[in-house]
mmCIF file of N, CA and C in Angstrom:
data_model
loop_
_atom_site.group_PDB
_atom_site.id
_atom_site.type_symbol
_atom_site.label_atom_id
_atom_site.label_comp_id
_atom_site.label_asym_id
_atom_site.label_seq_id
_atom_site.Cartn_x
_atom_site.Cartn_y
_atom_site.Cartn_z
ATOM 1 N N UNK A 1 166.187 246.381 49.135
ATOM 2 C CA UNK A 1 165.520 246.251 50.407
ATOM 3 C C UNK A 1 164.005 246.343 50.197
ATOM 4 N N UNK A 2 163.280 245.464 50.854
ATOM 5 C CA UNK A 2 161.840 245.448 50.756
ATOM 6 C C UNK A 2 161.258 246.485 51.715
ATOM 7 N N UNK A 3 160.397 247.327 51.186
ATOM 8 C CA UNK A 3 159.732 248.316 52.040
ATOM 9 C C UNK A 3 158.538 247.650 52.707
ATOM 10 N N UNK A 4 158.522 247.693 53.996
ATOM 11 C CA UNK A 4 157.414 247.121 54.745
ATOM 12 C C UNK A 4 156.357 248.188 54.978
ATOM 13 N N UNK A 5 155.146 247.713 55.114
ATOM 14 C CA UNK A 5 154.026 248.620 55.342
ATOM 15 C C UNK A 5 154.117 249.230 56.738
ATOM 16 N N UNK A 6 153.456 250.331 56.864
ATOM 17 C CA UNK A 6 153.255 251.010 58.136
ATOM 18 C C UNK A 6 151.805 251.493 58.087
ATOM 19 N N UNK A 7 151.185 251.641 59.221
ATOM 20 C CA UNK A 7 149.789 252.087 59.207
ATOM 21 C C UNK A 7 149.622 253.434 58.498
ATOM 22 N N UNK A 8 150.671 254.237 58.450
ATOM 23 C CA UNK A 8 150.602 255.527 57.741
ATOM 24 C C UNK A 8 150.409 255.344 56.237
ATOM 25 N N UNK A 9 150.739 254.157 55.720
ATOM 26 C CA UNK A 9 150.627 253.906 54.287
ATOM 27 C C UNK A 9 149.300 253.261 53.901
ATOM 28 N N UNK A 10 148.454 252.972 54.885
ATOM 29 C CA UNK A 10 147.154 252.395 54.584
ATOM 30 C C UNK A 10 146.206 253.466 54.056
ATOM 31 N N UNK A 11 145.350 253.054 53.152
ATOM 32 C CA UNK A 11 144.309 253.966 52.695
ATOM 33 C C UNK A 11 143.329 254.183 53.855
ATOM 34 N N UNK A 12 142.567 255.268 53.816
ATOM 35 C CA UNK A 12 141.605 255.507 54.899
ATOM 36 C C UNK A 12 140.628 254.341 55.116
ATOM 37 N N UNK A 13 140.192 253.707 54.038
ATOM 38 C CA UNK A 13 139.251 252.600 54.178
ATOM 39 C C UNK A 13 139.911 251.415 54.885
ATOM 40 N N UNK A 14 141.147 251.106 54.534
ATOM 41 C CA UNK A 14 141.860 250.009 55.191
ATOM 42 C C UNK A 14 142.184 250.363 56.640
ATOM 43 N N UNK A 15 142.527 251.606 56.905
ATOM 44 C CA UNK A 15 142.834 252.029 58.276
ATOM 45 C C UNK A 15 141.607 251.896 59.184
ATOM 46 N N UNK A 16 140.431 252.020 58.593
ATOM 47 C CA UNK A 16 139.189 251.900 59.358
ATOM 48 C C UNK A 16 139.089 250.526 60.037
ATOM 49 N N UNK A 17 139.767 249.524 59.498
ATOM 50 C CA UNK A 17 139.796 248.197 60.125
ATOM 51 C C UNK A 17 140.393 248.305 61.527
ATOM 52 N N UNK A 18 141.438 249.064 61.665
ATOM 53 C CA UNK A 18 142.095 249.237 62.968
ATOM 54 C C UNK A 18 141.171 249.976 63.930
ATOM 55 N N UNK A 19 140.472 250.976 63.429
ATOM 56 C CA UNK A 19 139.523 251.729 64.253
ATOM 57 C C UNK A 19 138.401 250.806 64.738
ATOM 58 N N UNK A 20 137.880 249.993 63.830
ATOM 59 C CA UNK A 20 136.815 249.059 64.197
ATOM 60 C C UNK A 20 137.320 248.002 65.177
ATOM 61 N N UNK A 21 138.547 247.544 64.996
ATOM 62 C CA UNK A 21 139.137 246.564 65.922
ATOM 63 C C UNK A 21 139.254 247.155 67.320
ATOM 64 N N UNK A 22 139.601 248.429 67.406
ATOM 65 C CA UNK A 22 139.710 249.101 68.702
ATOM 66 C C UNK A 22 138.367 249.139 69.431
ATOM 67 N N UNK A 23 137.297 249.286 68.680
ATOM 68 C CA UNK A 23 135.969 249.312 69.293
ATOM 69 C C UNK A 23 135.586 247.938 69.860
ATOM 70 N N UNK A 24 136.227 246.888 69.348
ATOM 71 C CA UNK A 24 135.963 245.533 69.832
ATOM 72 C C UNK A 24 136.809 245.231 71.062
ATOM 73 N N UNK A 25 138.136 245.457 70.935
ATOM 74 C CA UNK A 25 139.057 245.131 72.020
ATOM 75 C C UNK A 25 140.391 245.829 71.748
ATOM 76 N N UNK A 26 140.919 246.492 72.755
ATOM 77 C CA UNK A 26 142.149 247.265 72.566
ATOM 78 C C UNK A 26 143.315 246.429 72.053
ATOM 79 N N UNK A 27 143.494 245.223 72.559
ATOM 80 C CA UNK A 27 144.629 244.410 72.107
ATOM 81 C C UNK A 27 144.442 243.936 70.674
ATOM 82 N N UNK A 28 143.197 243.793 70.233
ATOM 83 C CA UNK A 28 142.933 243.428 68.846
ATOM 84 C C UNK A 28 143.423 244.538 67.923
ATOM 85 N N UNK A 29 143.127 245.768 68.298
ATOM 86 C CA UNK A 29 143.602 246.928 67.528
ATOM 87 C C UNK A 29 145.124 246.935 67.469
ATOM 88 N N UNK A 30 145.748 246.723 68.604
ATOM 89 C CA UNK A 30 147.209 246.761 68.676
ATOM 90 C C UNK A 30 147.830 245.676 67.810
ATOM 91 N N UNK A 31 147.302 244.472 67.899
ATOM 92 C CA UNK A 31 147.860 243.381 67.106
ATOM 93 C C UNK A 31 147.680 243.602 65.610
ATOM 94 N N UNK A 32 146.501 244.040 65.212
ATOM 95 C CA UNK A 32 146.266 244.274 63.788
ATOM 96 C C UNK A 32 147.137 245.422 63.283
ATOM 97 N N UNK A 33 147.210 246.503 64.038
ATOM 98 C CA UNK A 33 148.046 247.629 63.630
ATOM 99 C C UNK A 33 149.513 247.249 63.536
ATOM 100 N N UNK A 34 150.008 246.542 64.529
ATOM 101 C CA UNK A 34 151.425 246.138 64.529
ATOM 102 C C UNK A 34 151.724 245.143 63.414
ATOM 103 N N UNK A 35 150.736 244.336 63.044
ATOM 104 C CA UNK A 35 150.969 243.332 62.000
ATOM 105 C C UNK A 35 151.243 243.959 60.650
ATOM 106 N N UNK A 36 150.875 245.191 60.495
ATOM 107 C CA UNK A 36 151.077 245.899 59.229
ATOM 108 C C UNK A 36 152.534 245.809 58.773
ATOM 109 N N UNK A 37 153.455 245.836 59.709
ATOM 110 C CA UNK A 37 154.889 245.807 59.393
ATOM 111 C C UNK A 37 155.328 244.488 58.756
ATOM 112 N N UNK A 38 154.510 243.469 58.844
ATOM 113 C CA UNK A 38 154.856 242.174 58.245
ATOM 114 C C UNK A 38 154.523 242.102 56.767
ATOM 115 N N UNK A 39 153.831 243.100 56.251
ATOM 116 C CA UNK A 39 153.329 243.034 54.884
ATOM 117 C C UNK A 39 153.970 244.092 53.995
ATOM 118 N N UNK A 40 154.011 243.746 52.706
ATOM 119 C CA UNK A 40 154.609 244.646 51.716
ATOM 120 C C UNK A 40 153.591 245.554 51.049
ATOM 121 N N UNK A 41 152.343 245.112 51.019
ATOM 122 C CA UNK A 41 151.301 245.869 50.327
ATOM 123 C C UNK A 41 150.035 245.900 51.179
ATOM 124 N N UNK A 42 149.169 246.819 50.852
ATOM 125 C CA UNK A 42 147.897 246.892 51.555
ATOM 126 C C UNK A 42 147.073 245.625 51.327
ATOM 127 N N UNK A 43 147.082 245.118 50.118
ATOM 128 C CA UNK A 43 146.308 243.910 49.847
ATOM 129 C C UNK A 43 146.814 242.712 50.641
ATOM 130 N N UNK A 44 148.118 242.579 50.790
ATOM 131 C CA UNK A 44 148.637 241.473 51.597
ATOM 132 C C UNK A 44 148.274 241.676 53.070
ATOM 133 N N UNK A 45 148.286 242.922 53.528
ATOM 134 C CA UNK A 45 147.828 243.234 54.893
ATOM 135 C C UNK A 45 146.368 242.842 55.067
ATOM 136 N N UNK A 46 145.530 243.192 54.103
ATOM 137 C CA UNK A 46 144.108 242.881 54.193
ATOM 138 C C UNK A 46 143.872 241.373 54.242
ATOM 139 N N UNK A 47 144.536 240.641 53.381
ATOM 140 C CA UNK A 47 144.369 239.192 53.355
ATOM 141 C C UNK A 47 144.909 238.542 54.624
ATOM 142 N N UNK A 48 146.036 239.023 55.113
ATOM 143 C CA UNK A 48 146.585 238.504 56.361
ATOM 144 C C UNK A 48 145.691 238.817 57.547
ATOM 145 N N UNK A 49 145.125 240.001 57.565
ATOM 146 C CA UNK A 49 144.224 240.402 58.649
ATOM 147 C C UNK A 49 142.936 239.585 58.598
ATOM 148 N N UNK A 50 142.459 239.304 57.409
ATOM 149 C CA UNK A 50 141.270 238.468 57.263
ATOM 150 C C UNK A 50 141.521 237.077 57.851
ATOM 151 N N UNK A 51 142.674 236.494 57.559
ATOM 152 C CA UNK A 51 143.022 235.176 58.112
ATOM 153 C C UNK A 51 143.149 235.238 59.632
ATOM 154 N N UNK A 52 143.762 236.302 60.131
ATOM 155 C CA UNK A 52 143.920 236.494 61.578
ATOM 156 C C UNK A 52 142.547 236.546 62.263
ATOM 157 N N UNK A 53 141.642 237.345 61.714
ATOM 158 C CA UNK A 53 140.312 237.485 62.299
ATOM 159 C C UNK A 53 139.558 236.158 62.210
ATOM 160 N N UNK A 54 139.697 235.451 61.101
ATOM 161 C CA UNK A 54 139.064 234.136 60.965
ATOM 162 C C UNK A 54 139.514 233.176 62.070
ATOM 163 N N UNK A 55 140.804 233.183 62.362
ATOM 164 C CA UNK A 55 141.321 232.307 63.433
ATOM 165 C C UNK A 55 140.711 232.680 64.776
ATOM 166 N N UNK A 56 140.530 233.964 65.024
ATOM 167 C CA UNK A 56 139.947 234.405 66.295
ATOM 168 C C UNK A 56 138.463 234.035 66.377
ATOM 169 N N UNK A 57 137.771 234.063 65.252
ATOM 170 C CA UNK A 57 136.361 233.662 65.233
ATOM 171 C C UNK A 57 136.248 232.175 65.554
ATOM 172 N N UNK A 58 137.138 231.370 64.997
ATOM 173 C CA UNK A 58 137.095 229.925 65.236
ATOM 174 C C UNK A 58 137.445 229.550 66.670
ATOM 175 N N UNK A 59 138.303 230.332 67.321
ATOM 176 C CA UNK A 59 138.738 229.985 68.679
ATOM 177 C C UNK A 59 138.868 231.238 69.543
ATOM 178 N N UNK A 60 137.753 231.888 69.835
ATOM 179 C CA UNK A 60 137.824 233.130 70.608
ATOM 180 C C UNK A 60 138.266 232.910 72.050
ATOM 181 N N UNK A 61 137.934 231.751 72.606
ATOM 182 C CA UNK A 61 138.272 231.490 74.008
ATOM 183 C C UNK A 61 139.779 231.549 74.246
ATOM 184 N N UNK A 62 140.548 230.909 73.385
ATOM 185 C CA UNK A 62 142.011 230.918 73.547
ATOM 186 C C UNK A 62 142.577 232.326 73.470
ATOM 187 N N UNK A 63 142.063 233.099 72.517
ATOM 188 C CA UNK A 63 142.537 234.470 72.348
ATOM 189 C C UNK A 63 142.221 235.310 73.581
ATOM 190 N N UNK A 64 140.977 235.240 74.014
ATOM 191 C CA UNK A 64 140.577 236.025 75.180
ATOM 192 C C UNK A 64 141.288 235.555 76.447
ATOM 193 N N UNK A 65 141.497 234.265 76.576
ATOM 194 C CA UNK A 65 142.212 233.737 77.733
ATOM 195 C C UNK A 65 143.668 234.204 77.728
ATOM 196 N N UNK A 66 144.296 234.186 76.561
ATOM 197 C CA UNK A 66 145.691 234.621 76.450
ATOM 198 C C UNK A 66 145.856 236.055 76.942
ATOM 199 N N UNK A 67 144.898 236.900 76.626
ATOM 200 C CA UNK A 67 144.965 238.312 77.004
ATOM 201 C C UNK A 67 144.242 238.596 78.325
ATOM 202 N N UNK A 68 143.858 237.565 79.037
ATOM 203 C CA UNK A 68 143.182 237.690 80.332
ATOM 204 C C UNK A 68 141.858 238.450 80.254
ATOM 205 N N UNK A 69 141.129 238.251 79.160
ATOM 206 C CA UNK A 69 139.822 238.863 78.982
ATOM 207 C C UNK A 69 138.689 237.842 79.028
ATOM 208 N N UNK A 70 139.020 236.593 79.238
ATOM 209 C CA UNK A 70 138.014 235.539 79.150
ATOM 210 C C UNK A 70 136.851 235.769 80.098
ATOM 211 N N UNK A 71 137.108 236.260 81.283
ATOM 212 C CA UNK A 71 136.044 236.487 82.256
ATOM 213 C C UNK A 71 135.370 237.852 82.107
ATOM 214 N N UNK A 72 135.924 238.697 81.246
ATOM 215 C CA UNK A 72 135.403 240.057 81.107
ATOM 216 C C UNK A 72 134.592 240.288 79.830
ATOM 217 N N UNK A 73 134.822 239.472 78.823
ATOM 218 C CA UNK A 73 134.229 239.687 77.508
ATOM 219 C C UNK A 73 133.211 238.581 77.224
ATOM 220 N N UNK A 74 132.044 238.955 76.746
ATOM 221 C CA UNK A 74 131.034 237.988 76.335
ATOM 222 C C UNK A 74 131.497 237.342 75.022
ATOM 223 N N UNK A 75 131.690 236.049 75.029
ATOM 224 C CA UNK A 75 132.258 235.343 73.875
ATOM 225 C C UNK A 75 131.345 235.442 72.656
ATOM 226 N N UNK A 76 130.043 235.314 72.862
ATOM 227 C CA UNK A 76 129.118 235.395 71.730
ATOM 228 C C UNK A 76 129.169 236.780 71.091
ATOM 229 N N UNK A 77 129.173 237.819 71.909
ATOM 230 C CA UNK A 77 129.255 239.183 71.371
ATOM 231 C C UNK A 77 130.591 239.404 70.667
ATOM 232 N N UNK A 78 131.667 238.880 71.263
ATOM 233 C CA UNK A 78 132.997 239.010 70.659
ATOM 234 C C UNK A 78 133.017 238.359 69.278
ATOM 235 N N UNK A 79 132.464 237.158 69.170
ATOM 236 C CA UNK A 79 132.410 236.479 67.870
ATOM 237 C C UNK A 79 131.562 237.259 66.874
ATOM 238 N N UNK A 80 130.442 237.807 67.337
ATOM 239 C CA UNK A 80 129.595 238.617 66.452
ATOM 240 C C UNK A 80 130.339 239.857 65.960
ATOM 241 N N UNK A 81 131.039 240.517 66.883
ATOM 242 C CA UNK A 81 131.815 241.704 66.509
ATOM 243 C C UNK A 81 132.916 241.345 65.513
ATOM 244 N N UNK A 82 133.573 240.208 65.751
ATOM 245 C CA UNK A 82 134.612 239.766 64.819
ATOM 246 C C UNK A 82 134.013 239.434 63.456
ATOM 247 N N UNK A 83 132.820 238.871 63.462
ATOM 248 C CA UNK A 83 132.143 238.574 62.193
ATOM 249 C C UNK A 83 131.853 239.839 61.399
ATOM 250 N N UNK A 84 131.436 240.883 62.099
ATOM 251 C CA UNK A 84 131.198 242.170 61.431
ATOM 252 C C UNK A 84 132.510 242.762 60.914
ATOM 253 N N UNK A 85 133.578 242.614 61.695
ATOM 254 C CA UNK A 85 134.884 243.097 61.244
ATOM 255 C C UNK A 85 135.328 242.328 60.006
ATOM 256 N N UNK A 86 135.118 241.023 60.013
ATOM 257 C CA UNK A 86 135.460 240.194 58.852
ATOM 258 C C UNK A 86 134.711 240.670 57.609
ATOM 259 N N UNK A 87 133.413 240.935 57.751
ATOM 260 C CA UNK A 87 132.623 241.427 56.619
ATOM 261 C C UNK A 87 133.171 242.755 56.104
ATOM 262 N N UNK A 88 133.588 243.621 57.020
ATOM 263 C CA UNK A 88 134.147 244.908 56.603
ATOM 264 C C UNK A 88 135.464 244.702 55.859
ATOM 265 N N UNK A 89 136.308 243.799 56.360
ATOM 266 C CA UNK A 89 137.580 243.527 55.681
ATOM 267 C C UNK A 89 137.326 243.021 54.266
ATOM 268 N N UNK A 90 136.372 242.134 54.116
ATOM 269 C CA UNK A 90 136.027 241.622 52.786
ATOM 270 C C UNK A 90 135.540 242.760 51.892
ATOM 271 N N UNK A 91 134.754 243.667 52.451
ATOM 272 C CA UNK A 91 134.289 244.833 51.692
ATOM 273 C C UNK A 91 135.479 245.673 51.213
ATOM 274 N N UNK A 92 136.453 245.863 52.091
ATOM 275 C CA UNK A 92 137.641 246.637 51.711
ATOM 276 C C UNK A 92 138.403 245.906 50.609
ATOM 277 N N UNK A 93 138.581 244.602 50.760
ATOM 278 C CA UNK A 93 139.283 243.810 49.735
ATOM 279 C C UNK A 93 138.572 243.933 48.389
ATOM 280 N N UNK A 94 137.251 243.921 48.418
ATOM 281 C CA UNK A 94 136.467 243.996 47.179
ATOM 282 C C UNK A 94 136.422 245.398 46.579
ATOM 283 N N UNK A 95 136.853 246.398 47.333
ATOM 284 C CA UNK A 95 136.885 247.775 46.841
ATOM 285 C C UNK A 95 138.209 248.002 46.113
ATOM 286 N N UNK A 96 138.162 248.456 44.877
ATOM 287 C CA UNK A 96 139.413 248.733 44.166
ATOM 288 C C UNK A 96 140.289 249.713 44.955
ATOM 289 N N UNK A 97 141.579 249.503 44.908
ATOM 290 C CA UNK A 97 142.528 250.352 45.635
ATOM 291 C C UNK A 97 142.305 251.829 45.321
ATOM 292 N N UNK A 98 142.005 252.130 44.082
ATOM 293 C CA UNK A 98 141.808 253.534 43.687
ATOM 294 C C UNK A 98 140.589 254.170 44.343
ATOM 295 N N UNK A 99 139.701 253.342 44.892
ATOM 296 C CA UNK A 99 138.486 253.860 45.517
ATOM 297 C C UNK A 99 138.549 253.826 47.051
ATOM 298 N N UNK A 100 139.680 253.448 47.609
ATOM 299 C CA UNK A 100 139.821 253.345 49.067
ATOM 300 C C UNK A 100 140.304 254.643 49.705
ATOM 301 N N UNK A 101 140.615 255.624 48.911
ATOM 302 C CA UNK A 101 141.128 256.904 49.428
ATOM 303 C C UNK A 101 142.645 256.928 49.362
ATOM 304 N N UNK A 102 143.180 258.121 49.541
ATOM 305 C CA UNK A 102 144.636 258.282 49.497
ATOM 306 C C UNK A 102 145.218 258.166 50.903
ATOM 307 N N UNK A 103 146.275 257.369 51.047
ATOM 308 C CA UNK A 103 146.931 257.283 52.360
ATOM 309 C C UNK A 103 147.540 258.637 52.723
ATOM 310 N N UNK A 104 147.651 258.915 54.029
ATOM 311 C CA UNK A 104 148.240 260.200 54.431
ATOM 312 C C UNK A 104 149.691 260.355 53.966
ATOM 313 N N UNK A 105 150.403 259.232 53.860
ATOM 314 C CA UNK A 105 151.806 259.255 53.400
ATOM 315 C C UNK A 105 151.933 258.270 52.260
ATOM 316 N N UNK A 106 152.619 258.683 51.221
ATOM 317 C CA UNK A 106 152.809 257.782 50.066
ATOM 318 C C UNK A 106 154.245 257.415 49.919
#
């Protein structure tokens, strides 16, 4: 049986992605956190999350409209925030696993 990831298995640096996503939009945090279960490793989670964020940067209107935030969220600011999140994800990917901290549960 393949063990799927859970947010409890993320290193502190990788978990910070979820915290940063929450500061942008609550549903973004929820989607990224829940997506963890689709991945087997932290690195696959990071790469999948990077692709997810890239898609949202390319088409923020559809995402915000789907969640009924289109009239409430400034699209330019949302894209800028997503760009900063993307940069952070890349930083985490570039950080060796041994330097990301120990997950609370192993």
